[in-house]
CSV table of C-alpha atoms in Angstrom, one decimal:
chain,number,residue,atom,x,y,z
A,323,UNK,CA,34.0,20.5,-0.1
A,324,UNK,CA,36.8,19.9,2.4
A,325,UNK,CA,39.1,22.2,0.5
A,326,UNK,CA,36.5,25.0,0.5
A,327,UNK,CA,36.1,24.5,4.3
A,328,UNK,CA,39.8,24.5,4.9
A,329,UNK,CA,40.3,27.7,3.0
A,330,UNK,CA,37.5,29.4,4.9
A,331,UNK,CA,39.0,28.4,8.2
A,332,UNK,CA,42.5,29.6,7.1
A,333,UNK,CA,41.1,33.0,5.9
A,334,UNK,CA,39.2,33.5,9.2
A,335,UNK,CA,42.2,32.7,11.3
A,336,UNK,CA,44.4,35.0,9.1
A,337,UNK,CA,42.1,37.9,9.6
A,338,UNK,CA,41.9,37.3,13.4
A,339,UNK,CA,45.6,37.1,13.7
A,340,UNK,CA,46.1,40.3,11.6
A,341,UNK,CA,43.5,42.3,13.5
A,342,UNK,CA,44.8,41.0,16.8
A,343,UNK,CA,48.3,42.1,16.0
A,344,UNK,CA,47.2,45.6,14.9
A,345,UNK,CA,45.1,46.1,18.0
A,346,UNK,CA,47.9,45.1,20.4
A,347,UNK,CA,50.4,47.3,18.6
A,348,UNK,CA,48.1,50.3,18.7
A,349,UNK,CA,47.3,49.9,22.3
A,350,UNK,CA,50.9,49.5,23.3
A,351,UNK,CA,52.3,52.4,21.3
A,352,UNK,CA,49.5,54.8,22.1
A,353,UNK,CA,50.6,54.8,25.8
A,354,UNK,CA,53.9,56.3,24.8
A,355,UNK,CA,53.5,58.1,21.5
A,356,UNK,CA,49.8,58.9,21.2
A,357,UNK,CA,47.3,57.3,18.9
A,358,UNK,CA,48.2,59.1,15.6
A,359,UNK,CA,51.9,58.5,16.1
A,360,UNK,CA,51.2,54.9,16.7
A,361,UNK,CA,49.2,54.7,13.5
A,362,UNK,CA,52.0,56.2,11.5
A,363,UNK,CA,54.5,53.7,12.9
A,364,UNK,CA,52.1,50.9,12.1
A,365,UNK,CA,51.9,51.9,8.4
A,366,UNK,CA,55.7,51.8,8.2
A,367,UNK,CA,55.9,48.1,9.2
A,368,UNK,CA,56.4,46.1,6.0
A,369,UNK,CA,55.3,42.6,7.4
A,370,UNK,CA,51.9,44.1,8.0
A,371,UNK,CA,51.4,44.6,4.3
A,372,UNK,CA,52.7,41.1,3.5
A,373,UNK,CA,50.3,39.5,5.9
A,374,UNK,CA,47.4,41.6,4.6
A,375,UNK,CA,48.1,40.6,1.0
A,376,UNK,CA,48.3,37.0,2.0
A,377,UNK,CA,44.9,37.1,3.9
A,378,UNK,CA,43.3,39.0,1.0
A,379,UNK,CA,44.7,36.4,-1.5
A,380,UNK,CA,43.3,33.6,0.5
A,381,UNK,CA,39.9,35.3,0.8
A,382,UNK,CA,39.8,35.7,-2.9
A,383,UNK,CA,40.8,32.1,-3.5
A,384,UNK,CA,38.2,30.9,-1.0
A,385,UNK,CA,35.5,32.9,-2.8
A,386,UNK,CA,36.6,31.7,-6.2
A,387,UNK,CA,36.5,28.0,-5.6
A,388,UNK,CA,33.1,26.3,-5.4
A,389,UNK,CA,32.6,22.6,-4.8
A,390,UNK,CA,29.3,21.2,-6.0
A,391,UNK,CA,28.0,17.9,-4.5
A,392,UNK,CA,26.9,15.0,-6.7
A,393,UNK,CA,23.2,15.4,-5.7
A,394,UNK,CA,23.0,19.1,-6.6
A,395,UNK,CA,23.7,21.7,-9.3
A,396,UNK,CA,24.5,25.3,-9.0
A,397,UNK,CA,23.0,28.3,-10.8
A,398,UNK,CA,25.5,31.1,-11.2
A,399,UNK,CA,24.2,34.7,-11.0
A,400,UNK,CA,26.8,36.8,-12.8
A,401,UNK,CA,27.4,40.5,-13.2
A,402,UNK,CA,29.6,39.8,-16.2
A,403,UNK,CA,27.2,37.6,-18.1
A,404,UNK,CA,24.8,39.0,-20.7
A,405,UNK,CA,21.6,37.7,-19.2
A,406,UNK,CA,22.7,38.2,-15.6
A,407,UNK,CA,23.3,34.4,-15.1
A,408,UNK,CA,25.3,31.6,-16.7
A,409,UNK,CA,23.1,29.6,-19.1
A,410,UNK,CA,24.5,26.3,-18.0
A,411,UNK,CA,24.4,25.1,-14.4
A,412,UNK,CA,27.5,24.0,-12.5
A,413,UNK,CA,27.5,20.2,-12.1
A,414,UNK,CA,29.2,18.2,-9.4
A,415,UNK,CA,32.9,18.9,-8.8
A,416,UNK,CA,35.2,21.9,-8.2
A,417,UNK,CA,34.6,25.1,-10.1
A,418,UNK,CA,35.9,28.6,-10.4
A,419,UNK,CA,33.8,31.8,-10.2
A,420,UNK,CA,34.7,35.4,-10.2
A,421,UNK,CA,34.7,36.8,-6.7
A,422,UNK,CA,32.4,39.6,-5.9
A,423,UNK,CA,31.0,39.4,-9.5
A,424,UNK,CA,29.3,36.0,-9.4
A,425,UNK,CA,27.2,34.3,-6.8
A,426,UNK,CA,26.3,30.6,-6.6
A,427,UNK,CA,22.8,29.2,-5.8
A,428,UNK,CA,22.6,25.5,-5.1
A,429,UNK,CA,19.6,23.4,-6.2
A,430,UNK,CA,18.9,19.7,-5.4
A,431,UNK,CA,18.6,17.2,-8.2
A,432,UNK,CA,17.8,14.2,-6.1
A,433,UNK,CA,14.3,12.7,-5.9
A,434,UNK,CA,12.0,14.8,-3.6
A,435,UNK,CA,8.9,13.5,-2.0
A,436,UNK,CA,6.0,15.8,-1.2
A,437,UNK,CA,3.1,14.4,0.8
A,438,UNK,CA,-0.3,16.0,1.6
A,439,UNK,CA,-2.0,14.1,4.4
A,440,UNK,CA,-4.7,14.5,7.0
A,441,UNK,CA,-2.4,13.2,9.6
A,442,UNK,CA,-0.1,16.0,11.0
A,443,UNK,CA,2.9,13.7,11.4
A,444,UNK,CA,2.8,12.4,7.7
A,445,UNK,CA,2.4,15.5,5.6
A,446,UNK,CA,5.1,18.0,4.5
A,447,UNK,CA,3.1,20.8,6.2
A,448,UNK,CA,2.0,20.8,9.8
A,449,UNK,CA,-1.7,20.0,10.4
A,450,UNK,CA,-4.3,18.7,8.0
A,451,UNK,CA,-3.0,19.1,4.5
A,452,UNK,CA,-5.3,16.7,2.7
A,453,UNK,CA,-7.3,17.6,-0.3
A,454,UNK,CA,-11.1,17.9,-0.1
A,455,UNK,CA,-13.0,17.3,-3.4
A,456,UNK,CA,-16.5,16.5,-4.6
A,457,UNK,CA,-17.5,13.7,-6.9
A,458,UNK,CA,-19.9,14.1,-9.9
A,459,UNK,CA,-22.8,13.0,-7.7
A,460,UNK,CA,-22.1,15.6,-5.0
A,461,UNK,CA,-20.4,13.4,-2.4
A,462,UNK,CA,-17.5,14.9,-0.5
A,463,UNK,CA,-14.2,12.9,-0.3
A,464,UNK,CA,-10.9,13.6,1.4
A,465,UNK,CA,-7.7,12.5,-0.4
A,466,UNK,CA,-4.2,12.0,0.9
A,467,UNK,CA,-1.6,12.0,-1.9
A,468,UNK,CA,2.1,11.8,-2.5
A,469,UNK,CA,4.2,12.9,-5.5
A,470,UNK,CA,7.9,12.0,-6.1
A,471,UNK,CA,9.7,14.3,-8.5
A,472,UNK,CA,13.1,16.0,-9.1
A,473,UNK,CA,14.6,19.0,-10.9
A,474,UNK,CA,16.1,18.3,-14.4
A,475,UNK,CA,19.7,19.5,-14.1
A,476,UNK,CA,19.7,21.4,-17.4
A,477,UNK,CA,16.5,23.3,-16.4
A,478,UNK,CA,17.8,24.4,-13.1
A,479,UNK,CA,18.6,28.0,-14.2
A,480,UNK,CA,15.1,28.4,-15.6
A,481,UNK,CA,13.5,27.0,-12.5
A,482,UNK,CA,15.6,29.3,-10.3
A,483,UNK,CA,14.6,32.4,-12.4
A,484,UNK,CA,10.9,31.5,-12.4
A,485,UNK,CA,10.4,30.0,-8.9
A,486,UNK,CA,13.7,30.3,-6.9
A,487,UNK,CA,13.2,28.0,-3.9
A,488,UNK,CA,9.4,28.4,-3.9
A,489,UNK,CA,8.7,25.7,-6.6
A,490,UNK,CA,7.1,23.3,-4.1
A,491,UNK,CA,4.8,25.8,-2.4
A,492,UNK,CA,4.0,27.9,-5.5
A,493,UNK,CA,4.0,25.2,-8.2
A,494,UNK,CA,3.9,21.6,-7.1
A,495,UNK,CA,1.3,21.9,-4.3
A,496,UNK,CA,-1.3,24.2,-6.1
A,497,UNK,CA,-1.0,22.1,-9.3
A,498,UNK,CA,-1.5,18.9,-7.4
A,499,UNK,CA,-4.5,20.1,-5.4
A,500,UNK,CA,-6.2,21.6,-8.4
A,501,UNK,CA,-5.8,18.5,-10.7
A,502,UNK,CA,-7.1,16.2,-7.9
A,503,UNK,CA,-10.3,18.3,-7.5
A,504,UNK,CA,-10.8,18.5,-11.3
A,505,UNK,CA,-10.4,14.7,-11.9
A,506,UNK,CA,-12.4,13.6,-8.8
A,507,UNK,CA,-15.3,15.6,-10.0
A,508,UNK,CA,-15.4,13.4,-13.2
A,509,UNK,CA,-16.1,10.2,-11.1
A,510,UNK,CA,-19.0,9.1,-9.0
A,511,UNK,CA,-18.4,8.2,-5.4
A,512,UNK,CA,-19.0,4.5,-6.0
A,513,UNK,CA,-16.4,4.6,-8.8
A,514,UNK,CA,-13.8,6.3,-6.6
A,515,UNK,CA,-14.4,3.5,-4.1
A,516,UNK,CA,-14.0,0.8,-6.7
A,517,UNK,CA,-11.6,-0.6,-9.2
A,518,UNK,CA,-11.8,2.8,-11.1
A,519,UNK,CA,-9.7,4.3,-8.4
A,520,UNK,CA,-6.7,3.1,-10.4
A,521,UNK,CA,-8.1,4.9,-13.5
A,522,UNK,CA,-8.3,8.1,-11.4
A,523,UNK,CA,-4.7,7.6,-10.3
A,524,UNK,CA,-3.5,6.9,-13.8
A,525,UNK,CA,-5.3,10.0,-15.2
A,526,UNK,CA,-3.7,12.2,-12.5
A,527,UNK,CA,-0.2,10.7,-13.1
A,528,UNK,CA,-0.4,11.4,-16.9
A,529,UNK,CA,-1.6,15.0,-16.5
A,530,UNK,CA,0.9,15.8,-13.7
A,531,UNK,CA,3.7,14.4,-15.8
A,532,UNK,CA,2.8,16.6,-18.7
A,533,UNK,CA,2.7,19.8,-16.6
A,534,UNK,CA,5.8,19.2,-14.6
A,535,UNK,CA,7.9,18.1,-17.7
A,536,UNK,CA,7.0,21.4,-19.3
A,537,UNK,CA,8.2,23.2,-16.2
A,538,UNK,CA,11.6,21.5,-16.0
A,539,UNK,CA,10.8,18.7,-13.6
A,540,UNK,CA,10.8,14.9,-13.9
A,541,UNK,CA,8.1,12.9,-12.1
A,542,UNK,CA,8.8,9.4,-10.8
A,543,UNK,CA,5.3,8.5,-9.5
A,544,UNK,CA,2.0,9.9,-8.1
A,545,UNK,CA,0.3,8.0,-5.3
A,546,UNK,CA,-3.3,8.3,-4.0
A,547,UNK,CA,-2.5,7.1,-0.5
A,548,UNK,CA,-5.9,7.2,1.1
A,549,UNK,CA,-9.5,8.3,0.3
A,550,UNK,CA,-11.8,9.2,3.2
A,551,UNK,CA,-15.6,9.4,2.7
A,552,UNK,CA,-18.2,11.3,4.6
A,553,UNK,CA,-19.7,9.7,7.7
A,554,UNK,CA,-23.1,9.4,6.1
A,555,UNK,CA,-21.7,7.6,3.0
A,556,UNK,CA,-19.4,5.4,5.1
A,557,UNK,CA,-22.5,4.3,7.3
A,558,UNK,CA,-24.5,3.6,4.1
A,559,UNK,CA,-21.7,1.5,2.7
A,560,UNK,CA,-21.4,-0.4,6.0
A,561,UNK,CA,-25.2,-1.1,6.0
A,562,UNK,CA,-25.0,-2.3,2.4
A,563,UNK,CA,-22.1,-4.6,3.2
A,564,UNK,CA,-23.9,-6.1,6.2
A,565,UNK,CA,-27.0,-6.7,4.1
A,566,UNK,CA,-24.9,-8.3,1.4
A,567,UNK,CA,-23.2,-10.6,3.9
A,568,UNK,CA,-26.7,-11.5,5.3
A,569,UNK,CA,-27.9,-12.4,1.8
A,570,UNK,CA,-24.8,-14.5,1.3
A,571,UNK,CA,-25.4,-16.4,4.5
A,572,UNK,CA,-29.0,-17.0,3.7
A,573,UNK,CA,-28.1,-18.2,0.3
A,574,UNK,CA,-25.5,-20.5,1.8
A,575,UNK,CA,-28.1,-21.9,4.3
A,576,UNK,CA,-30.6,-22.4,1.4
A,577,UNK,CA,-28.0,-24.3,-0.6
A,578,UNK,CA,-27.2,-26.5,2.4
A,579,UNK,CA,-30.9,-27.3,2.9
A,580,UNK,CA,-31.2,-28.0,-0.8
A,581,UNK,CA,-28.2,-30.3,-0.7
A,582,UNK,CA,-29.7,-32.2,2.3
A,583,UNK,CA,-33.0,-32.6,0.5
A,584,UNK,CA,-31.2,-33.8,-2.6
A,585,UNK,CA,-29.2,-36.2,-0.5
A,586,UNK,CA,-32.3,-37.6,1.2
A,587,UNK,CA,-34.0,-38.0,-2.2
A,588,UNK,CA,-31.0,-39.7,-3.6
A,589,UNK,CA,-30.9,-42.0,-0.6
A,590,UNK,CA,-34.6,-42.9,-1.1
A,591,UNK,CA,-34.0,-43.6,-4.8
A,592,UNK,CA,-31.1,-45.8,-3.9
A,593,UNK,CA,-33.1,-47.7,-1.3
A,594,UNK,CA,-36.0,-48.2,-3.8
A,595,UNK,CA,-33.6,-49.4,-6.5
A,596,UNK,CA,-32.0,-51.8,-4.0
A,597,UNK,CA,-35.3,-53.1,-2.9
A,598,UNK,CA,-36.5,-53.6,-6.5
A,599,UNK,CA,-33.2,-55.4,-7.3
A,600,UNK,CA,-33.8,-57.7,-4.3
A,601,UNK,CA,-37.3,-58.5,-5.4
A,602,UNK,CA,-36.1,-59.3,-8.9
A,603,UNK,CA,-33.4,-61.6,-7.5
A,604,UNK,CA,-35.9,-63.3,-5.2
A,605,UNK,CA,-38.3,-63.8,-8.1
A,606,UNK,CA,-35.6,-65.4,-10.1
A,607,UNK,CA,-34.8,-67.7,-7.1
A,608,UNK,CA,-38.4,-68.7,-6.7
A,609,UNK,CA,-38.7,-69.6,-10.4
A,610,UNK,CA,-35.6,-71.9,-10.1
A,611,UNK,CA,-36.3,-73.2,-6.5
A,612,UNK,CA,-39.7,-73.0,-4.9
A,613,UNK,CA,-38.3,-74.0,-1.5
A,614,UNK,CA,-36.9,-70.5,-1.1
A,615,UNK,CA,-40.3,-69.4,0.2
A,616,UNK,CA,-40.0,-71.8,3.1
A,617,UNK,CA,-36.5,-70.7,3.8
A,618,UNK,CA,-37.5,-67.1,3.9
A,619,UNK,CA,-40.4,-67.9,6.1
A,620,UNK,CA,-38.3,-69.7,8.7
A,621,UNK,CA,-35.7,-66.9,8.5
A,622,UNK,CA,-38.2,-64.3,9.4
A,623,UNK,CA,-39.5,-66.1,12.5
A,624,UNK,CA,-38.7,-64.7,15.9
A,625,UNK,CA,-35.6,-66.3,17.6
A,626,UNK,CA,-37.8,-66.9,20.7
A,627,UNK,CA,-40.0,-69.5,19.0
A,628,UNK,CA,-38.8,-73.0,20.0
A,629,UNK,CA,-41.8,-75.2,19.0
A,630,UNK,CA,-43.7,-74.9,15.7
A,631,UNK,CA,-46.6,-76.8,14.3
A,632,UNK,CA,-46.8,-77.1,10.6
A,633,UNK,CA,-49.3,-78.7,8.3
A,634,UNK,CA,-48.8,-82.4,7.8
A,635,UNK,CA,-48.4,-82.1,4.1
A,636,UNK,CA,-45.4,-79.6,4.4
A,637,UNK,CA,-41.8,-80.9,4.6
A,638,UNK,CA,-40.1,-80.8,8.0
A,639,UNK,CA,-37.5,-78.2,8.7
A,640,UNK,CA,-36.0,-80.1,11.6
A,641,UNK,CA,-33.6,-80.3,13.4
A,642,UNK,CA,-33.6,-76.7,14.5
A,643,UNK,CA,-30.2,-75.9,16.1
A,644,UNK,CA,-31.6,-72.8,17.8
A,645,UNK,CA,-33.7,-74.7,20.3
A,646,UNK,CA,-31.4,-74.0,23.2
A,647,UNK,CA,-29.6,-77.4,23.1
A,648,UNK,CA,-32.8,-79.5,23.4
A,649,UNK,CA,-32.6,-83.0,22.0
A,650,UNK,CA,-33.8,-83.3,18.5
A,651,UNK,CA,-37.4,-84.5,18.7
A,652,UNK,CA,-38.7,-87.3,16.6
A,653,UNK,CA,-41.4,-85.9,14.5
A,654,UNK,CA,-44.5,-88.0,13.7
A,655,UNK,CA,-47.3,-87.0,11.5
A,656,UNK,CA,-50.4,-85.8,13.3
A,657,UNK,CA,-53.3,-88.2,13.3
A,658,UNK,CA,-56.0,-87.6,10.7
A,659,UNK,CA,-59.3,-86.9,12.3
A,660,UNK,CA,-62.1,-89.4,11.4
A,661,UNK,CA,-65.6,-88.3,11.1
A,662,UNK,CA,-68.0,-90.4,13.3
A,663,UNK,CA,-71.6,-90.7,12.0
A,664,UNK,CA,-74.3,-89.5,14.4
A,665,UNK,CA,-77.1,-92.1,15.2
A,666,UNK,CA,-80.4,-91.2,13.9
A,667,UNK,CA,-83.3,-91.4,16.4
A,668,UNK,CA,-86.8,-92.2,15.1
A,669,UNK,CA,-89.8,-90.3,15.9
């Protein structure tokens, strides 16, 4: 590339110097000898011919050398070839062509990205370049898509003959838009907005790969970047989602109430079991020691009771330490009442 540029610069400078010398010579000699005499004297100067031959040789050399970059190939249109072009493209490096008989057209072989988007700053074309399609149930969707592809080097001459530099606008873009509309029409709108979106993308990738491979291209990937639905459908999906969230919340609240009720029931059962176990233990204690009844009776009395009368045939439960520090009384049995006979009065 640098050699080609240097040769071009040298050739331009050589032509400028030669033409500048001829012009100055003719202007100077015309003042004294006239124009035609000055021309005759110019043709008799031998160095002029030498300089002219050198400039022509450099021009021919510059037009004969072609440097191809590593990320491109060159298609050679040739007057001396049978088909009008060389069947094999020129790969990266320095190459020779026949000046004036052959012309080089460079084509990129690096990965190219073409994006169709509804946002003006994202797409390859200015403005809204998204694809509008209809699903099988009649819903309208808008799709943003990206395809990554490149030219197969060996197919560059065929692509140049068929499409020149119009392969994106006349092949890639129309094929992509047509296939997207065709395959979207095979899905319902709910399927496009669900896990089947990946199936749609895989179907499009497979079909695009087949078409582009047959045209001399290689495809790296196809991406469905965004799917936009109509306002009516978006609003219905939002209402459905809100209702779904409400049902989940109500279900959660019902589960919480059920858990609380179940917990309360379990608590009641545990209390009942504990009470039954306590009664069982108390019954066993009564069978082995009848005095337990008296102990339980005293234990249940109010702490405020300090004096208590018990039947004379019950055992005493004194001293009572809870009688606020009073001296322990000496208990004596209550006197037994004696019945006195009533005198009988005669008539």
